[in-house]
Short mmCIF file of C-alpha atoms in Angstrom, two decimals:
data_model
loop_
_atom_site.label_atom_id
_atom_site.label_comp_id
_atom_site.label_asym_id
_atom_site.label_seq_id
_atom_site.Cartn_x
_atom_site.Cartn_y
_atom_site.Cartn_z
CA MET A 19 260.52 61.83 74.75
CA PRO A 20 260.75 61.01 71.01
CA PRO A 21 257.62 59.63 69.31
CA ALA A 22 257.33 55.85 69.24
CA PRO A 23 258.38 54.22 65.94
CA GLU A 24 254.85 52.97 65.27
CA LEU A 25 253.47 56.49 65.76
CA LEU A 26 255.98 57.93 63.31
CA THR A 27 255.13 55.21 60.79
CA TRP A 28 251.46 56.15 61.08
CA LEU A 29 252.20 59.85 60.69
CA LEU A 30 254.42 59.25 57.67
CA ASP A 31 251.64 57.33 55.96
CA ALA A 32 250.07 60.65 55.03
CA ASP A 33 249.49 63.05 52.18
CA PRO A 34 252.69 64.83 51.04
CA ALA A 35 251.28 68.06 52.53
CA LEU A 36 251.71 66.56 56.00
CA ARG A 37 254.42 63.96 55.38
CA TRP A 38 257.17 66.45 54.53
CA GLN A 39 256.56 68.31 57.79
CA VAL A 40 256.72 65.08 59.78
CA GLU A 41 259.99 64.22 58.04
CA ARG A 42 261.48 67.62 58.79
CA ASP A 43 260.22 68.34 62.30
CA LEU A 44 259.70 64.94 63.93
CA VAL A 45 261.95 62.50 62.09
CA GLY A 46 264.85 64.89 61.48
CA ALA A 47 265.27 63.66 57.90
CA PRO A 48 267.96 65.26 55.71
CA GLU A 49 266.78 68.36 53.87
CA ASP A 50 266.96 66.73 50.46
CA VAL A 51 264.52 64.05 51.68
CA TRP A 52 261.82 66.34 53.07
CA GLN A 53 262.25 68.84 50.25
CA ALA A 54 261.63 66.05 47.73
CA THR A 55 258.42 65.14 49.56
CA ARG A 56 257.43 68.79 49.74
CA ALA A 57 257.84 69.14 45.98
CA ARG A 58 255.19 66.45 45.54
CA VAL A 59 252.52 68.75 47.04
CA ALA A 60 252.11 70.39 43.62
CA THR A 61 251.49 67.13 41.79
CA GLU A 62 249.92 64.71 44.29
CA GLY A 63 247.21 64.57 46.89
CA PHE A 64 245.62 67.56 48.55
CA GLY A 65 247.78 70.17 46.85
CA ALA A 66 247.21 68.87 43.33
CA ARG A 67 243.47 68.49 43.97
CA LEU A 68 243.13 72.06 45.20
CA LEU A 69 245.24 73.47 42.37
CA ALA A 70 242.90 71.75 39.93
CA GLN A 71 239.98 73.75 41.35
CA GLN A 72 241.49 77.13 40.48
CA ASP A 73 239.42 79.31 38.14
CA PRO A 74 240.94 80.66 34.89
CA ASP A 75 240.83 84.18 36.38
CA GLY A 76 243.14 83.13 39.26
CA GLN A 77 240.45 82.82 41.92
CA TRP A 78 238.84 79.83 43.56
CA ALA A 79 235.05 79.45 43.63
CA GLY A 80 234.69 82.82 41.95
CA GLY A 81 235.16 84.92 45.08
CA ALA A 82 237.65 86.54 47.43
CA PHE A 83 236.45 85.39 50.86
CA PHE A 84 233.11 83.84 49.95
CA PRO A 85 232.30 81.75 46.88
CA ALA A 86 230.38 83.48 44.11
CA GLY A 87 226.65 83.47 44.78
CA PHE A 88 226.95 82.77 48.51
CA GLN A 89 223.82 84.02 50.25
CA GLY A 90 224.55 83.02 53.82
CA ASP A 91 221.79 80.45 53.75
CA GLU A 92 223.87 77.34 54.44
CA GLU A 93 225.45 75.92 57.57
CA GLY A 94 228.79 77.43 58.40
CA GLN A 95 231.31 79.50 56.49
CA PRO A 96 232.22 78.07 53.08
CA TRP A 97 235.93 77.29 52.90
CA THR A 98 236.28 77.15 49.11
CA ALA A 99 236.98 80.74 48.03
CA THR A 100 240.31 82.32 47.12
CA THR A 101 241.58 83.35 50.54
CA TRP A 102 240.97 79.96 52.13
CA SER A 103 242.39 78.05 49.16
CA LEU A 104 245.57 80.13 49.03
CA SER A 105 246.04 79.81 52.78
CA SER A 106 245.69 76.04 52.63
CA LEU A 107 248.21 75.70 49.81
CA ARG A 108 250.66 77.93 51.67
CA ASP A 109 250.23 75.98 54.90
CA TRP A 110 250.81 72.74 53.02
CA GLY A 111 254.15 74.02 51.76
CA LEU A 112 253.35 74.46 48.07
CA ASP A 113 256.16 76.15 46.17
CA ALA A 114 254.86 79.56 45.10
CA ALA A 115 256.30 78.88 41.65
CA ALA A 116 253.40 76.47 41.09
CA LEU A 117 251.12 79.53 41.18
CA ALA A 118 253.11 81.69 38.78
CA GLY A 119 250.87 84.47 37.47
CA THR A 120 248.19 83.91 40.11
CA ALA A 121 248.97 87.05 42.12
CA GLU A 122 248.60 89.19 39.01
CA LYS A 123 245.34 87.52 38.00
CA ILE A 124 243.93 88.01 41.48
CA ALA A 125 244.96 91.67 41.41
CA ALA A 126 243.10 92.10 38.15
CA ASN A 127 240.00 90.04 38.90
CA SER A 128 239.34 89.68 42.62
CA ARG A 129 237.67 92.25 44.87
CA TRP A 130 236.65 91.94 48.48
CA GLU A 131 232.99 91.43 49.22
CA TYR A 132 233.38 94.34 51.65
CA GLU A 133 232.98 97.56 49.64
CA ASP A 134 234.53 96.01 46.51
CA LEU A 135 238.05 96.82 47.73
CA PRO A 136 241.10 95.59 45.72
CA TYR A 137 242.24 92.18 46.91
CA TRP A 138 245.88 92.84 47.73
CA ASP A 139 245.08 96.07 49.57
CA GLY A 140 243.22 94.09 52.23
CA GLU A 141 240.02 95.25 53.90
CA VAL A 142 238.86 96.02 57.48
CA ASP A 143 238.76 92.56 59.07
CA CYS A 144 242.06 91.80 60.82
CA CYS A 145 241.72 88.04 60.32
CA ILE A 146 241.16 88.46 56.58
CA ASN A 147 244.04 90.91 56.44
CA SER A 148 246.34 88.48 58.26
CA TRP A 149 245.79 85.75 55.67
CA THR A 150 246.15 88.25 52.84
CA LEU A 151 249.39 89.55 54.34
CA ALA A 152 250.92 86.07 54.56
CA ASN A 153 249.63 84.97 51.16
CA GLY A 154 250.89 88.15 49.55
CA VAL A 155 254.39 87.69 50.94
CA TRP A 156 254.36 84.07 49.79
CA LEU A 157 253.36 85.04 46.24
CA GLY A 158 255.75 87.99 46.04
CA VAL A 159 253.22 90.81 46.33
CA ASP A 160 254.07 94.11 48.03
CA VAL A 161 251.74 93.94 51.03
CA SER A 162 253.63 96.40 53.23
CA GLY A 163 250.48 98.50 53.40
CA ILE A 164 248.64 95.67 55.14
CA ALA A 165 251.52 95.23 57.58
CA GLN A 166 251.25 98.90 58.47
CA TRP A 167 247.49 98.49 58.85
CA PHE A 168 248.13 96.14 61.78
CA VAL A 169 250.39 98.69 63.43
CA ASP A 170 247.75 101.38 63.00
CA HIS A 171 244.80 99.25 64.18
CA ARG A 172 246.23 97.54 67.25
CA LEU A 173 243.94 98.12 70.23
CA PRO A 174 245.09 99.71 73.52
CA ASP A 175 245.24 96.34 75.33
CA GLY A 176 247.80 95.08 72.83
CA GLY A 177 245.88 92.86 70.43
CA TRP A 178 243.26 93.03 67.69
CA ASN A 179 239.57 92.36 67.23
CA CYS A 180 237.77 91.84 63.94
CA GLU A 181 234.78 93.60 65.52
CA TRP A 182 236.63 96.89 65.92
CA VAL A 183 234.56 98.25 63.03
CA GLU A 184 231.47 97.64 65.16
CA GLY A 185 233.00 99.60 68.03
CA SER A 186 234.80 96.90 70.01
CA THR A 187 237.72 98.27 72.02
CA ARG A 188 238.87 94.99 73.60
CA SER A 189 241.01 92.46 71.80
CA SER A 190 239.93 88.94 70.86
CA PHE A 191 241.92 85.74 71.38
CA HIS A 192 240.90 84.55 67.90
CA SER A 193 241.64 87.81 66.10
CA THR A 194 244.91 88.39 67.92
CA LEU A 195 246.27 84.92 67.15
CA ASN A 196 245.38 85.23 63.47
CA SER A 197 246.95 88.68 63.31
CA LEU A 198 250.13 87.39 64.93
CA LYS A 199 250.41 84.56 62.42
CA GLY A 200 250.25 86.99 59.51
CA LEU A 201 252.76 89.36 61.06
CA LEU A 202 255.21 86.57 61.85
CA TYR A 203 255.04 85.32 58.27
CA TYR A 204 255.67 88.86 57.07
CA GLU A 205 258.68 89.17 59.36
CA THR A 206 260.06 85.81 58.28
CA ASP A 207 259.97 86.51 54.57
CA ALA A 208 260.12 90.29 54.25
CA ARG A 209 262.02 93.30 55.51
CA THR A 210 260.31 94.40 58.68
CA GLY A 211 260.46 97.69 60.54
CA ALA A 212 260.67 98.05 64.29
CA ASP A 213 257.05 99.16 64.46
CA VAL A 214 255.81 95.86 62.98
CA ARG A 215 257.98 93.83 65.35
CA ALA A 216 256.74 95.90 68.29
CA ALA A 217 253.13 95.30 67.27
CA ARG A 218 253.72 91.56 67.07
CA ARG A 219 255.35 91.44 70.48
CA ALA A 220 252.55 93.48 72.03
CA GLY A 221 250.02 91.04 70.59
CA GLU A 222 251.99 88.12 71.98
CA GLU A 223 252.01 89.78 75.39
CA TYR A 224 248.23 90.12 75.26
CA LEU A 225 247.90 86.33 74.97
CA LEU A 226 250.75 85.50 77.35
CA GLU A 227 249.32 87.68 80.11
CA ARG A 228 246.21 85.51 79.87
CA ARG A 229 248.21 82.26 79.76
CA LEU A 230 246.46 81.52 76.42
CA LEU A 231 243.48 80.28 78.45
CA ARG A 232 242.04 82.81 80.88
CA ARG A 233 240.39 86.17 81.16
CA LEU A 234 242.75 88.76 82.59
CA SER A 235 240.01 90.39 84.68
CA THR A 236 238.77 87.31 86.54
CA GLY A 237 241.17 84.47 85.81
CA GLU A 238 238.24 82.40 84.61
CA PRO A 239 238.57 80.20 81.49
CA VAL A 240 238.05 82.32 78.39
CA GLY A 241 235.81 79.72 76.76
CA PRO A 242 235.53 75.99 76.03
CA TRP A 243 236.93 76.56 72.55
CA ALA A 244 240.38 77.23 74.03
CA THR A 245 240.75 73.57 74.98
CA HIS A 246 238.86 72.12 72.01
CA PHE A 247 241.15 70.76 69.30
CA GLY A 248 239.95 70.44 65.74
CA TYR A 249 241.71 70.50 62.39
CA PRO A 250 241.78 72.43 60.08
CA PHE A 251 242.31 75.27 62.55
CA ARG A 252 240.64 77.82 60.21
CA TRP A 253 240.13 81.07 62.17
CA GLY A 254 239.60 79.51 65.58
CA PHE A 255 241.78 79.91 68.65
CA SER A 256 242.84 76.89 70.66
CA ALA A 257 245.69 76.24 73.05
CA LEU A 258 247.27 73.94 70.47
CA ASN A 259 246.91 76.42 67.61
CA ALA A 260 248.39 79.18 69.77
CA LEU A 261 251.26 77.06 71.05
CA ASP A 262 252.19 76.14 67.50
CA TYR A 263 252.42 79.86 66.76
CA PHE A 264 254.54 80.58 69.85
CA ARG A 265 256.88 77.75 68.90
CA ALA A 266 257.40 79.30 65.46
CA ALA A 267 257.84 82.78 66.93
CA ALA A 268 260.38 81.60 69.50
CA LEU A 269 262.42 79.80 66.84
CA HIS A 270 262.28 82.91 64.64
CA ASP A 271 263.39 85.15 67.52
CA GLY A 272 266.03 82.71 68.77
CA VAL A 273 264.57 82.48 72.28
CA GLY A 274 263.26 79.71 74.50
CA PRO A 275 259.63 79.09 75.44
CA ASP A 276 257.96 81.69 77.64
CA PRO A 277 257.16 80.14 81.06
CA ARG A 278 253.63 81.55 80.84
CA LEU A 279 252.84 78.92 78.22
CA ALA A 280 253.03 76.16 80.82
CA ASP A 281 249.29 75.95 81.53
CA ALA A 282 248.45 75.65 77.83
CA VAL A 283 251.14 73.00 77.40
CA ALA A 284 249.58 71.03 80.24
CA VAL A 285 246.22 71.14 78.44
CA VAL A 286 247.74 69.82 75.23
CA ARG A 287 249.66 67.11 77.09
CA ALA A 288 246.52 65.98 78.93
CA ALA A 289 244.69 65.56 75.61
CA ARG A 290 247.29 63.11 74.29
CA ARG A 291 246.03 59.54 74.40
CA PRO A 292 248.15 56.65 75.71
CA ASP A 293 249.04 55.67 72.13
CA GLY A 294 250.46 59.15 71.48
CA THR A 295 247.61 60.42 69.29
CA TRP A 296 245.17 63.29 69.62
CA LEU A 297 241.52 62.91 68.65
CA GLN A 298 239.69 65.11 66.21
CA GLU A 299 237.17 66.91 68.44
CA GLY A 300 235.18 68.68 65.77
CA ARG A 301 235.64 70.83 62.70
CA HIS A 302 234.22 74.18 61.68
CA PRO A 303 231.09 73.49 59.62
CA GLY A 304 230.89 74.67 56.04
CA ARG A 305 231.34 73.75 52.42
CA VAL A 306 234.78 72.34 51.47
CA TRP A 307 236.40 71.15 48.25
CA PHE A 308 237.28 67.85 49.97
CA GLU A 309 238.06 66.61 53.47
CA ILE A 310 241.67 66.62 54.61
CA ASP A 311 241.28 65.06 58.05
CA VAL A 312 239.21 62.49 59.91
CA PRO A 313 235.71 62.91 61.37
CA PRO A 314 235.26 63.83 65.05
CA GLY A 315 236.17 61.09 67.49
CA GLU A 316 238.92 59.54 65.36
CA PRO A 317 242.70 59.92 65.80
CA SER A 318 243.90 62.85 63.71
CA ARG A 319 247.27 62.75 62.01
CA TRP A 320 247.30 66.54 61.72
CA LEU A 321 246.52 67.19 65.38
CA THR A 322 248.95 64.47 66.43
CA PHE A 323 251.66 66.10 64.36
CA TYR A 324 251.04 69.54 65.85
CA GLY A 325 250.68 68.23 69.39
CA THR A 326 253.83 66.14 69.15
CA ARG A 327 255.82 68.98 67.62
CA VAL A 328 254.75 71.43 70.32
CA LEU A 329 255.59 69.05 73.16
CA ASP A 330 258.93 68.10 71.57
CA TRP A 331 259.81 71.80 71.41
CA TRP A 332 258.70 72.55 74.96
CA ASP A 333 260.31 69.47 76.49
CA GLY A 334 263.49 69.82 74.46
CA ALA A 335 263.96 73.47 75.36
CA ARG A 336 263.05 72.92 79.02
CA PRO A 337 264.73 69.66 80.10
CA ALA A 338 263.60 68.02 83.32
#
């Protein structure tokens, strides 16, 4: 069922970072229309504001994953440093040309807080490596070494866990979804070997076997966070975040939705309010440059966009 006209009007009354995606994926606007809106990300709204925060050395907030001087003595993870800022700009559709020279500056000036490793080589955390992989492809960096890292560090059950360094041998929903997002972006925009594709599909199977919601061993819900929807998604797993990934992966692979997504789709559908919106249920705490969505309890344009897009895909590919 297409979104109601008043819902589309509300969604279109948004920052260019969201509006162009609504035009493309929900309205079906001609490419020249949504591309013109997308071009505005560099000069208006969220995109322009975040670009203005970039340091002369190419970083944001003086650090790779954490802002310079961060001591861990504040609530939550700060979201202002280089990795988070690049990921936001990429997600918002910024043309990489607006960051000409940034990749080189980061290579020269940014090191990971973990063992002072070079930025574009990645480090040992699979979530951090996933964002670095996608951001590197976007900015034209050779990050094939990070792609191979995912092949080499996939766990026996098919996925990944950022705690593998601490000895974990079982995959994590959060870590696996983030890893899959990075690998899919790499496949979309780079030459990809069969081993990388096989790793991505094994990670997808890990989540699909669990229906995106349940423990494989007991069938019990994996955690309340799986059905808790908040934007920005950051590193957190949710049924909505995962379904948005599986939509993108299915379109990339030219296949229909996997039937094992049905339970997660039902969760997303049940969260839609009668007016077609989804509520912001809570955001990850931590320092930000500026807010890009509403406080908890209010209708979220971002979540409504993602929820509507996922259901449109599922319902359109699986007619009644």
